[in-house]
XYZ file of N, CA and C in Angstrom:
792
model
N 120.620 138.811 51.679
C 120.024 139.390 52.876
C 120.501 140.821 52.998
N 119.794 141.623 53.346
C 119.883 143.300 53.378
C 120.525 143.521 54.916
N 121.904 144.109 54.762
C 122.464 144.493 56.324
C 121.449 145.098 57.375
N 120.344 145.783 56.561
C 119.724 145.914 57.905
C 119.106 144.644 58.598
N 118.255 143.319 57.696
C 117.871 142.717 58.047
C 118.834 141.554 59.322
N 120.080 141.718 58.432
C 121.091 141.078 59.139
C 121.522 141.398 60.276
N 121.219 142.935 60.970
C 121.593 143.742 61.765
C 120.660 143.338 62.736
N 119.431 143.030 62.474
C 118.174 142.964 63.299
C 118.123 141.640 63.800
N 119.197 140.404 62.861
C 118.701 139.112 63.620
C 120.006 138.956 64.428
N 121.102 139.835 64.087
C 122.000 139.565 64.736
C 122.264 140.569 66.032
N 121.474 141.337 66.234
C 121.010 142.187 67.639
C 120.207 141.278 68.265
N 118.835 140.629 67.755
C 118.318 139.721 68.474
C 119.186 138.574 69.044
N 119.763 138.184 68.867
C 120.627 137.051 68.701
C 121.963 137.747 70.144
N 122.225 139.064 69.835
C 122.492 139.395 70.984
C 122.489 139.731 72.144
N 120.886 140.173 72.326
C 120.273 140.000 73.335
C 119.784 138.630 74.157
N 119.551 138.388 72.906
C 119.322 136.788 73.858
C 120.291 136.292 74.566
N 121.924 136.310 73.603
C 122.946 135.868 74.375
C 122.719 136.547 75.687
N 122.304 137.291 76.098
C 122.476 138.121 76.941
C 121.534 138.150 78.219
N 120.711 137.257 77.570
C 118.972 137.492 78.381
C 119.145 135.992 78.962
N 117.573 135.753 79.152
C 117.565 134.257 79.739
C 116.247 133.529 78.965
N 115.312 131.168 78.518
C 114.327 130.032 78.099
C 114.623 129.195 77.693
N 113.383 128.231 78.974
C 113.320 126.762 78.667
C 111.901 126.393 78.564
N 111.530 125.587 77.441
C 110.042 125.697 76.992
C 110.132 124.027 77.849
N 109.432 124.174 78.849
C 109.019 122.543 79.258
C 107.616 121.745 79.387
N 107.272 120.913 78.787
C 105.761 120.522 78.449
C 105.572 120.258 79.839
N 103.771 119.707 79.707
C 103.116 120.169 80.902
C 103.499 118.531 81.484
N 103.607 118.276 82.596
C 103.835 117.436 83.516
C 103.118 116.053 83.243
N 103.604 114.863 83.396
C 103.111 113.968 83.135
C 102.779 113.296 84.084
N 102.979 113.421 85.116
C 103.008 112.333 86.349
C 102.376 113.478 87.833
N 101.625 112.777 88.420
C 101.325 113.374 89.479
C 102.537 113.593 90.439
N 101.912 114.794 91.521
C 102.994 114.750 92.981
C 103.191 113.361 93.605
N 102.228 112.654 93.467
C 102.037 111.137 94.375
C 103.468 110.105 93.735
N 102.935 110.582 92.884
C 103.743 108.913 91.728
C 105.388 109.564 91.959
N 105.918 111.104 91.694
C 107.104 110.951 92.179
C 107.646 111.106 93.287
N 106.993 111.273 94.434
C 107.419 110.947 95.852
C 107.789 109.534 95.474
N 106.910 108.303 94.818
C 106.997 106.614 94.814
C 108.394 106.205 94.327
N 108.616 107.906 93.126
C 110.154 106.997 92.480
C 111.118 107.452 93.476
N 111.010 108.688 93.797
C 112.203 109.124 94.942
C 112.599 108.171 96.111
N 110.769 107.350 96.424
C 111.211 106.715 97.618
C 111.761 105.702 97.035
N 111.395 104.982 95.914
C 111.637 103.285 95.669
C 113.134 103.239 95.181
N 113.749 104.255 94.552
C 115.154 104.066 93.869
C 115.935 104.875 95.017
N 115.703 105.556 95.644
C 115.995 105.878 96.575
C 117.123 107.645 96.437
N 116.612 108.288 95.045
C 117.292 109.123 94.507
C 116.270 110.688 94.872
N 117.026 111.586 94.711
C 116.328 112.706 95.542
C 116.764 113.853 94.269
N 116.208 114.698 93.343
C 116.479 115.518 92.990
C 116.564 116.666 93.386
N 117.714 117.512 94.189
C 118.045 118.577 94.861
C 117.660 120.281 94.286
N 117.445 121.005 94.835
C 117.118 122.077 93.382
C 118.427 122.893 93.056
N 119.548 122.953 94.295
C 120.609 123.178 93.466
C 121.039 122.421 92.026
N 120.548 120.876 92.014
C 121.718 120.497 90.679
C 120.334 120.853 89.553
N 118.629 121.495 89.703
C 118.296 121.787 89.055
C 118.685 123.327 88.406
N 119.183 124.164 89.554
C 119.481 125.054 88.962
C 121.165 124.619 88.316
N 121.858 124.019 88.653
C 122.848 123.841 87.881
C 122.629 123.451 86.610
N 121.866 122.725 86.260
C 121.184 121.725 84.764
C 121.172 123.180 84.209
N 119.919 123.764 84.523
C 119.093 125.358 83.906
C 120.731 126.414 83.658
N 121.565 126.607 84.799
C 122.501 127.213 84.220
C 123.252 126.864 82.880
N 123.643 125.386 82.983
C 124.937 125.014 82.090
C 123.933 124.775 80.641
N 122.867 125.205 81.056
C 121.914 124.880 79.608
C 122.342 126.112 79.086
N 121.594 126.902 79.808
C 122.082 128.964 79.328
C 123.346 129.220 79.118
N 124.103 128.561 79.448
C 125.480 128.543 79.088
C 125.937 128.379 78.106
N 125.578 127.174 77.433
C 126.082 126.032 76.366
C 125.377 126.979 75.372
N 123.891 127.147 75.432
C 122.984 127.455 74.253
C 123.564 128.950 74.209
N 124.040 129.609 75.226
C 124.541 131.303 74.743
C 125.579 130.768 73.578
N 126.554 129.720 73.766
C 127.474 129.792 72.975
C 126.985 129.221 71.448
N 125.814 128.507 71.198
C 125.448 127.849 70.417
C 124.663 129.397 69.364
N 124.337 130.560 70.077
C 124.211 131.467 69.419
C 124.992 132.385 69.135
N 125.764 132.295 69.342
C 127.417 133.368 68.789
C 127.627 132.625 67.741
N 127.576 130.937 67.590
C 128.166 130.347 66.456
C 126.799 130.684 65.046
N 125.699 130.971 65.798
C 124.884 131.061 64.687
C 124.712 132.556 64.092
N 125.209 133.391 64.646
C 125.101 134.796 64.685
C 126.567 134.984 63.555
N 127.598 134.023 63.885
C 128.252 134.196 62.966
C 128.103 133.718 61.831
N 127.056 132.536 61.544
C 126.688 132.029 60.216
C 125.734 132.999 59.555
N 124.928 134.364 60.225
C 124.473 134.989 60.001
C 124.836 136.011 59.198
N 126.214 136.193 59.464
C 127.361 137.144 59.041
C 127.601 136.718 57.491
N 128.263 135.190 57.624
C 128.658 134.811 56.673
C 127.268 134.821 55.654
N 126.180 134.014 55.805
C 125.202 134.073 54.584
C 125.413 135.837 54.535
N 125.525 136.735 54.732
C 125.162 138.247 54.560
C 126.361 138.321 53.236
N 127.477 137.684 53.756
C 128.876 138.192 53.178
C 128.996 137.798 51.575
N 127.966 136.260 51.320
C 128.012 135.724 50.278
C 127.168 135.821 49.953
N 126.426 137.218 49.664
C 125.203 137.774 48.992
C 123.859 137.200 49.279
N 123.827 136.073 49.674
C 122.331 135.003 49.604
C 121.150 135.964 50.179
N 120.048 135.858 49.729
C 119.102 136.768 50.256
C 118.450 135.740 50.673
N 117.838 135.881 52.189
C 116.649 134.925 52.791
C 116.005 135.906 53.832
N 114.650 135.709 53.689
C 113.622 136.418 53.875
C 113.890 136.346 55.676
N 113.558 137.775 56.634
C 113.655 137.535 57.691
C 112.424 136.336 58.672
N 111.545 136.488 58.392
C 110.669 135.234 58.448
C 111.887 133.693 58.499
N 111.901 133.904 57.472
C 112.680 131.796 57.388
C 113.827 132.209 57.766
N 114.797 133.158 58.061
C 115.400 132.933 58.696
C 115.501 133.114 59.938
N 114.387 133.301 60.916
C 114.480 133.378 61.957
C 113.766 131.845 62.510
N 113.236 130.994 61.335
C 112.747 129.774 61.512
C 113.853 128.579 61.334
N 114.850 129.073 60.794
C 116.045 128.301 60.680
C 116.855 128.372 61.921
N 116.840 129.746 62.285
C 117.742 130.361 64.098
C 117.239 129.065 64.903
N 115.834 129.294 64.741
C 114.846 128.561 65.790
C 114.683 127.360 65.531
N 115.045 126.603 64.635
C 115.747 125.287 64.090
C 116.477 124.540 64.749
N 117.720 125.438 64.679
C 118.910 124.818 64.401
C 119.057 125.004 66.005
N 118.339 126.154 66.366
C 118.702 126.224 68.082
C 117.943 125.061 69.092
N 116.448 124.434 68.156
C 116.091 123.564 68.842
C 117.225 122.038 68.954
N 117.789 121.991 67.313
C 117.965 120.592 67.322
C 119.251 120.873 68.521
N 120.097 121.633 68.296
C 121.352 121.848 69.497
C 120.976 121.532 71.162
N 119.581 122.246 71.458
C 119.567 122.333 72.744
C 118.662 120.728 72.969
N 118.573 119.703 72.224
C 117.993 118.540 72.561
C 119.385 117.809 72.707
N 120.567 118.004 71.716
C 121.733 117.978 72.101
C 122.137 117.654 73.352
N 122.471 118.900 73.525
C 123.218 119.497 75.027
C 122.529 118.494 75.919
N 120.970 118.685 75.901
C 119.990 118.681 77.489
C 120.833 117.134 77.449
N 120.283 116.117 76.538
C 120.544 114.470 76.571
C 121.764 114.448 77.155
N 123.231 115.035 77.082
C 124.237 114.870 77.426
C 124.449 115.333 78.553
N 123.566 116.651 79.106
C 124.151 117.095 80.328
C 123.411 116.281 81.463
N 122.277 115.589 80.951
C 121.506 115.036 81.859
C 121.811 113.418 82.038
N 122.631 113.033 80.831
C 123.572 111.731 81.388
C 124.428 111.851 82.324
N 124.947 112.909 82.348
C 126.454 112.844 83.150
C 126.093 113.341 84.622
N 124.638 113.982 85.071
C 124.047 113.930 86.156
C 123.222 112.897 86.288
N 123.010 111.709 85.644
C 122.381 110.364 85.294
C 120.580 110.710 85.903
N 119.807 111.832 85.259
C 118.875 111.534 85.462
C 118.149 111.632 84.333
N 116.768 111.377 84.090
C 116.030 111.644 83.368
C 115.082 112.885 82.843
N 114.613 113.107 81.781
C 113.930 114.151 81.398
C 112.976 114.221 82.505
N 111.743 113.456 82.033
C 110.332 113.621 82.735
C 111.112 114.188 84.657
N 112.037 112.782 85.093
C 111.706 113.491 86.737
C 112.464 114.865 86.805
N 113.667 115.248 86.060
C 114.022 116.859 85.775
C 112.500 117.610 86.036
N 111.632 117.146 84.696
C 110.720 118.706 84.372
C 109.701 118.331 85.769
N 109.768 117.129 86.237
C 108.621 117.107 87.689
C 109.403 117.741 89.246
N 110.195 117.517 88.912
C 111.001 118.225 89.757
C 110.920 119.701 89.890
N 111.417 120.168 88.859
C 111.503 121.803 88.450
C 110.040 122.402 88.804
N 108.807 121.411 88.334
C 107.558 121.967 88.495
C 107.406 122.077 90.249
N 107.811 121.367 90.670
C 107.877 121.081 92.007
C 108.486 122.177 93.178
N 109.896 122.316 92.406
C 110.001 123.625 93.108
C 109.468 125.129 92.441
N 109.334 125.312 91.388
C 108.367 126.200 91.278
C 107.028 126.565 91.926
N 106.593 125.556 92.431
C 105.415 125.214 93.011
C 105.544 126.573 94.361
N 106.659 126.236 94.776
C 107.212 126.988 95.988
C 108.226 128.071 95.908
N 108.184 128.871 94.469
C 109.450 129.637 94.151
C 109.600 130.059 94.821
N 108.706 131.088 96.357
C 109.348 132.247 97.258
C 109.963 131.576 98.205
N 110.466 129.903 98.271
C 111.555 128.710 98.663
C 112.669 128.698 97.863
N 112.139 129.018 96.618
C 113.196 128.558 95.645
C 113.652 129.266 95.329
N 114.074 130.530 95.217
C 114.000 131.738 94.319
C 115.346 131.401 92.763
N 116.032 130.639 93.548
C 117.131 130.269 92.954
C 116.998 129.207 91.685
N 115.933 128.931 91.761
C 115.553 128.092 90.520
C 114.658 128.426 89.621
N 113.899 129.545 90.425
C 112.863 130.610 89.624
C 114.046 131.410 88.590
N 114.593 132.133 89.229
C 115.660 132.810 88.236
C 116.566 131.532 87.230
N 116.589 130.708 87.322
C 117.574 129.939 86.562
C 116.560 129.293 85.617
N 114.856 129.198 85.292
C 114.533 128.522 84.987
C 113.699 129.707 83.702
N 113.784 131.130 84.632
C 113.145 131.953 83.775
C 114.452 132.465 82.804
N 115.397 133.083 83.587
C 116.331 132.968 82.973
C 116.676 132.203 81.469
N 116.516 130.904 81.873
C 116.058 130.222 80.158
C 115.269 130.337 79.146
N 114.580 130.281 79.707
C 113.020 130.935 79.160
C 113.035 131.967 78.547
N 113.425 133.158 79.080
C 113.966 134.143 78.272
C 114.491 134.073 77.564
N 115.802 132.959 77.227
C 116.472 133.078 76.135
C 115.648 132.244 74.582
N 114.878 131.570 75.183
C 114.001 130.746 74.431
C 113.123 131.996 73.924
N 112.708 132.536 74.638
C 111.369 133.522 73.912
C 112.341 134.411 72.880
N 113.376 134.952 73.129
C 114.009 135.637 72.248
C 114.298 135.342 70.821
N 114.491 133.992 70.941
C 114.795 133.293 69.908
C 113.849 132.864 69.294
N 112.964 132.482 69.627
C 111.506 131.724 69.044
C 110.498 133.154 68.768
N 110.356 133.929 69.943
C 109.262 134.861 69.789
C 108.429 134.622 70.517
N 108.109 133.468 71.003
C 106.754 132.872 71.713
C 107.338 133.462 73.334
N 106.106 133.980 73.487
C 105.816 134.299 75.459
C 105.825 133.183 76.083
N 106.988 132.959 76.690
C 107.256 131.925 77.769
C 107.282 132.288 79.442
N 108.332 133.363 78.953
C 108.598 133.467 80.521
C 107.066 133.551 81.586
N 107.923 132.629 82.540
C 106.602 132.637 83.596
C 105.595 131.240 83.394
N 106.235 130.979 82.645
C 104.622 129.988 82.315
C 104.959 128.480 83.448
N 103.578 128.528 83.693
C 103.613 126.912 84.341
C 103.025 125.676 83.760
N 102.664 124.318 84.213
C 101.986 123.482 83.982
C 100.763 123.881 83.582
N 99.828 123.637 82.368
C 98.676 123.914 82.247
C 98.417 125.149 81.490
N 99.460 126.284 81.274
C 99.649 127.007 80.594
C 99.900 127.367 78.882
N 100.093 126.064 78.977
C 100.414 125.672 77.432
C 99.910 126.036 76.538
N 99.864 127.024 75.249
C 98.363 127.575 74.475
C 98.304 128.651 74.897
N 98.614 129.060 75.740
C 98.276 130.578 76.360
C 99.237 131.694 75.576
N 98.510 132.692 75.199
C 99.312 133.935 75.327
C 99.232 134.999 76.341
N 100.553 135.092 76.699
C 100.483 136.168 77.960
C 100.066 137.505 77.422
N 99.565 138.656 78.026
C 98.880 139.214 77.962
C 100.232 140.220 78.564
N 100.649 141.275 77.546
C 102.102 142.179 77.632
C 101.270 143.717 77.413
N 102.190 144.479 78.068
C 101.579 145.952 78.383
C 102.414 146.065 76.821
N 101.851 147.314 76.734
C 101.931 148.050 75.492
C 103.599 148.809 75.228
N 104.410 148.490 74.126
C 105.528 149.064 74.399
C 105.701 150.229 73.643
N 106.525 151.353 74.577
C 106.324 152.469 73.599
C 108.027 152.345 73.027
N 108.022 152.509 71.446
C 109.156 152.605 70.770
C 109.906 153.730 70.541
N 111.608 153.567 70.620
C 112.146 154.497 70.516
C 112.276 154.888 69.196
N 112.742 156.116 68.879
C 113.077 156.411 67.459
C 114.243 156.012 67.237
N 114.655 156.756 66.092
C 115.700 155.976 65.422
C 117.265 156.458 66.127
N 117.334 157.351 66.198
C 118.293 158.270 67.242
C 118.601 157.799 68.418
N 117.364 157.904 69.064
C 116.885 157.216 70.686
C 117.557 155.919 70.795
N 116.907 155.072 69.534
C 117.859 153.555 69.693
C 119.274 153.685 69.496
N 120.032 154.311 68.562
C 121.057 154.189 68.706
C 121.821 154.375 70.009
N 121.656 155.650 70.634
C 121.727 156.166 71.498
C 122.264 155.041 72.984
N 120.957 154.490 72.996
C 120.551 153.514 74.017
C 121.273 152.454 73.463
N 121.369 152.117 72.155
C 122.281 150.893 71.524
C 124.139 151.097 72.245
N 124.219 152.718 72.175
C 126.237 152.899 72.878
C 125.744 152.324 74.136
N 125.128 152.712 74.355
C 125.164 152.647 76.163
C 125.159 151.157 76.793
N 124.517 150.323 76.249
C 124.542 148.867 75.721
C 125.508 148.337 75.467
N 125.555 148.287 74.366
C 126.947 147.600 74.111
C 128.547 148.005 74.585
N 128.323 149.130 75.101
C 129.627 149.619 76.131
C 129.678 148.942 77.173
N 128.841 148.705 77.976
C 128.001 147.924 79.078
C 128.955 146.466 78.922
N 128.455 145.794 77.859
C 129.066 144.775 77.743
C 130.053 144.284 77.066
N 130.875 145.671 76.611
C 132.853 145.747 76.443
C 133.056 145.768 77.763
N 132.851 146.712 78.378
C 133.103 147.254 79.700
C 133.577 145.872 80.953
N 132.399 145.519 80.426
C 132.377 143.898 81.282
C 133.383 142.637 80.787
N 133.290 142.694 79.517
C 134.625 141.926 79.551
C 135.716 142.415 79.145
N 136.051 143.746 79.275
C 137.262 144.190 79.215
C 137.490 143.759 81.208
N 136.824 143.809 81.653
C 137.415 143.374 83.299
C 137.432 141.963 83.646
N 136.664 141.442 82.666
C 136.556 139.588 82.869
C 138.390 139.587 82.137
N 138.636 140.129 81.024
C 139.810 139.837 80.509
C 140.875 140.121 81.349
N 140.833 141.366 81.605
C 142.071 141.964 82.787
C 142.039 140.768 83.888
N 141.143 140.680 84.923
C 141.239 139.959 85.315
C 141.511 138.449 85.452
N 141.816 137.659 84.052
C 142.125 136.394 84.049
C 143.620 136.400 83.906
N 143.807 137.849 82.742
C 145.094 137.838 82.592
C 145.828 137.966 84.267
N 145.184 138.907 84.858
C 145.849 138.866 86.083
C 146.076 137.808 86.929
N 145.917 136.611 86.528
C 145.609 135.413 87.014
C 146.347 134.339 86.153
N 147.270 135.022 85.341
C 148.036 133.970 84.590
C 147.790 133.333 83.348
N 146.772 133.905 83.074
C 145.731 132.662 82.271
C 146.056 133.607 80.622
N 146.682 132.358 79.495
C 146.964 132.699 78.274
C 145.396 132.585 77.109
N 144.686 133.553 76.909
C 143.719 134.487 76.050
C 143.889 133.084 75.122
N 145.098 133.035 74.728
C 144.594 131.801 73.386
C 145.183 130.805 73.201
N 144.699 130.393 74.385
C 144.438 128.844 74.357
C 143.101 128.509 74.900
N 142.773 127.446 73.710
C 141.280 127.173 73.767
C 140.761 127.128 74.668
N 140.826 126.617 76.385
C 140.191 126.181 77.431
C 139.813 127.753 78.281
N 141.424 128.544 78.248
C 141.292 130.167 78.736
C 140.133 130.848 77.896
N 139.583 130.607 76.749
C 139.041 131.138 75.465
C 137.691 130.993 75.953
N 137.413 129.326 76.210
C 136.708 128.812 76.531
C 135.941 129.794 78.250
N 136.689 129.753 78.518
C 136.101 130.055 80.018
C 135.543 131.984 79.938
N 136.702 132.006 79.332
C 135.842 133.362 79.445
C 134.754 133.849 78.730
N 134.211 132.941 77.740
C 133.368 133.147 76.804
C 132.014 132.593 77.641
N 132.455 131.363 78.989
C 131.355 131.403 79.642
C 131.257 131.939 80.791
N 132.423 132.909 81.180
C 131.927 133.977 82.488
C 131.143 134.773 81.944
N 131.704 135.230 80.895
C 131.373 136.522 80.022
C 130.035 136.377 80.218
N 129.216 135.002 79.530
C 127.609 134.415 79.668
C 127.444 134.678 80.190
N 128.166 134.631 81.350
C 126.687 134.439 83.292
C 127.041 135.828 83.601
N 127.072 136.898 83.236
C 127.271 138.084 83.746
C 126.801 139.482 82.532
N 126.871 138.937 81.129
C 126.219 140.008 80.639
C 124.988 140.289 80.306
N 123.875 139.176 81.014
C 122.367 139.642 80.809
C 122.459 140.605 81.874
N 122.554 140.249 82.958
C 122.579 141.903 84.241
C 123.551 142.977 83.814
N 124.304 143.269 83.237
C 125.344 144.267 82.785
C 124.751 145.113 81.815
N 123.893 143.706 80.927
C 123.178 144.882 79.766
C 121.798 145.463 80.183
N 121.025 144.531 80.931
C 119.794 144.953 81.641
C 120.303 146.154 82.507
N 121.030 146.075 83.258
C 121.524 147.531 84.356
C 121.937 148.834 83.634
N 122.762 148.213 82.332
C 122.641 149.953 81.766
C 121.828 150.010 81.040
N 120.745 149.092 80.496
C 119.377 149.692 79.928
C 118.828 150.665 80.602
N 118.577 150.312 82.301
C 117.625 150.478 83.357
C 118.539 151.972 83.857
N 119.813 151.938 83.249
C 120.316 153.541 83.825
C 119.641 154.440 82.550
N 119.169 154.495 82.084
C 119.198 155.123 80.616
C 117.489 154.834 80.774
N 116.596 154.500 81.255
C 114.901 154.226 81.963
C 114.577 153.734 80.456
N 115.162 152.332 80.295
C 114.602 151.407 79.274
C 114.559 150.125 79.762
N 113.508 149.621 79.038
C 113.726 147.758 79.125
C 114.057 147.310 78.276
N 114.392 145.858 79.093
C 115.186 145.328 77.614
C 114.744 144.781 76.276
N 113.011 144.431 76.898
C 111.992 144.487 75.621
C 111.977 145.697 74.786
N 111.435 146.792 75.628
C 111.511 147.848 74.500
C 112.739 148.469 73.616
N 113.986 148.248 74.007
C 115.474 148.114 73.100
C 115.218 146.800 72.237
N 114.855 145.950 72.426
C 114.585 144.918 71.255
C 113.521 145.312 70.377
N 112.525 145.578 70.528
C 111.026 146.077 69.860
C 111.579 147.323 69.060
N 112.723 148.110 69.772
C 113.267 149.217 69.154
C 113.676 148.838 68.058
N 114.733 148.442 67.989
C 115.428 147.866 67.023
C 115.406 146.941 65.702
N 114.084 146.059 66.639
C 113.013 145.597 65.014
C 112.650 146.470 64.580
N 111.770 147.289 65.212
C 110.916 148.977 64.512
C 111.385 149.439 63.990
N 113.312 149.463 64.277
C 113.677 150.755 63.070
C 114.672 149.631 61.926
N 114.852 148.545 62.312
C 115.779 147.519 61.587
C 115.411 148.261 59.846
N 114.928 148.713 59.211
C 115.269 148.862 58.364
C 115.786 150.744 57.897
N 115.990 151.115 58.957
C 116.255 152.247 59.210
C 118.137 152.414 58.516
N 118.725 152.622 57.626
C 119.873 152.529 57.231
C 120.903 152.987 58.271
N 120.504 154.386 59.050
C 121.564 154.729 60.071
C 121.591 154.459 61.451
N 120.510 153.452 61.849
C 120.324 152.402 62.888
C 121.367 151.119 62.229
N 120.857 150.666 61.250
C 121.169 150.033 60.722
C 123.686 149.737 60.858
N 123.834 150.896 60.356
C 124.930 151.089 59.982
C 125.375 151.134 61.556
N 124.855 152.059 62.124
C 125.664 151.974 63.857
C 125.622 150.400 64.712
N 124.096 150.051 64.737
C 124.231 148.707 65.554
C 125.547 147.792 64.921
N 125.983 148.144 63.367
C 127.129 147.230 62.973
C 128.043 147.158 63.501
N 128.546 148.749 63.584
C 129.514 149.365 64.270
C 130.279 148.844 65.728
N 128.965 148.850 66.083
C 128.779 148.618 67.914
C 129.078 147.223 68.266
N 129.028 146.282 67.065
C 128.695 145.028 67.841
C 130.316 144.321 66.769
N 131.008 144.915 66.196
C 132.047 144.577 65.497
C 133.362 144.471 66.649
């Protein structure tokens, strides 16, 4: 694999950590039929523990892409060449079989089921300017799903399925421009956990041991998609067009060589 190519899946791969998707099929059951189970078992799905589900998903799966970002590294290190195509079908693989993983386990230990989860979620979506809090936790995922897959999710509802969203036109930076916008970025999110770190240390907490390791690797999560989106947005970029950038010039050698730099 060619460092630039490697550079390009492992920037994607960092944005996503960074971003927010959850691809959920279209609804199986009417509004009627789950009012019947809520009333008959007598169980109520709240939209806080839906947005909790949607968080600890974005959570788990951010970390499930650092581990793949580093297998990314390694195939680079031991020469293997694989075409960016299949390997972004392997990312999108290995990230599906993980996050069927996670969901089954996190949704035992809140003892509910798939289907009334995704009827639920549709449910308060139904009413996001009620919900707002589950709108963000649900797009939030979604985002991280589209990053990874490619497919236009965010936003989508029941019935949507098949659709391609319909995206304004992005204008790309050059090769300079991206780098540029690449410091400002990834400073963004040293910056941020150089204060997640200070601050734990200030709190007693020993860096290496696994659980301290652990935790900050998932504050770090829930705080650097807005850290990196906010200094995109100081610098009048989105965070699509810094990604679109960065494919565009991915084979650019001195794009190439800095994003290494930056993210080492």
């Amino acid at each position: 694999m060619s460092s630039s190519s490697t550079v390009l899946v492992g920037s994607a791969l960092v944005l996503a950590a960074a971003a927010a998707a959850f691809q959920l099929s279209s609804p199986s059951k009417s509004r009627g039929e789950i009012t019947e189970i809520e009333e008959a078992e007598g169980d109520f799905i709240t939209a806080d523990e839906v947005v909790n589900i949607f968080d600890r998903l974005f959570l788990e799966m951010q970390a499930v892409l650092a581990q793949l970002s580093q297998q990314v590294q390694a195939i680079q290190m031991s020469g293997q060449q694989i075409p960016e195509r299949q390997l972004r079908m392997l990312l999108r693989g290995e990230f599906e079989r993980a996050l069927g993983i996670k969901q089954k386990i996190i949704l035992e230990e809140y003892d509910m089921d798939e289907d009334c989860l995704e009827e639920a979620t549709w449910e308060f979506l139904e009413k996001e300017s009620e919900y707002p809090k589950v709108k963000k936790a649900v797009e939030r995922f979604q985002r991280l799903w589209e990053n990874v897959s490619g497919e236009s999710v965010v936003g989508k509802r029941p019935g949507q399925e098949g659709e391609t969203k319909e995206t304004e036109p992005t204008e790309l930076l050059d090769a300079q421009r991206t780098i540029e916008v690449a410091e400002v970025y990834f400073n963004a999110l040293t910056s941020a956990m150089g204060e997640l770190v200070q601050g734990m240390k200030q709190q007693g907490k020993n860096l290496r041991e696994p659980a301290a390791a652990h935790e900050l690797q998932m504050q770090f999560a829930s705080i650097a998609n807005e850290a990196g989106e906010e200094a995109l947005k100081s610098v009048g970029v989105t965070q699509v067009q810094f990604q679109k950038s960065i494919e565009a010039n991915a084979q650019n050698p001195m794009v190439g060589r800095s994003l290494a730099m930056l993210q080492m």
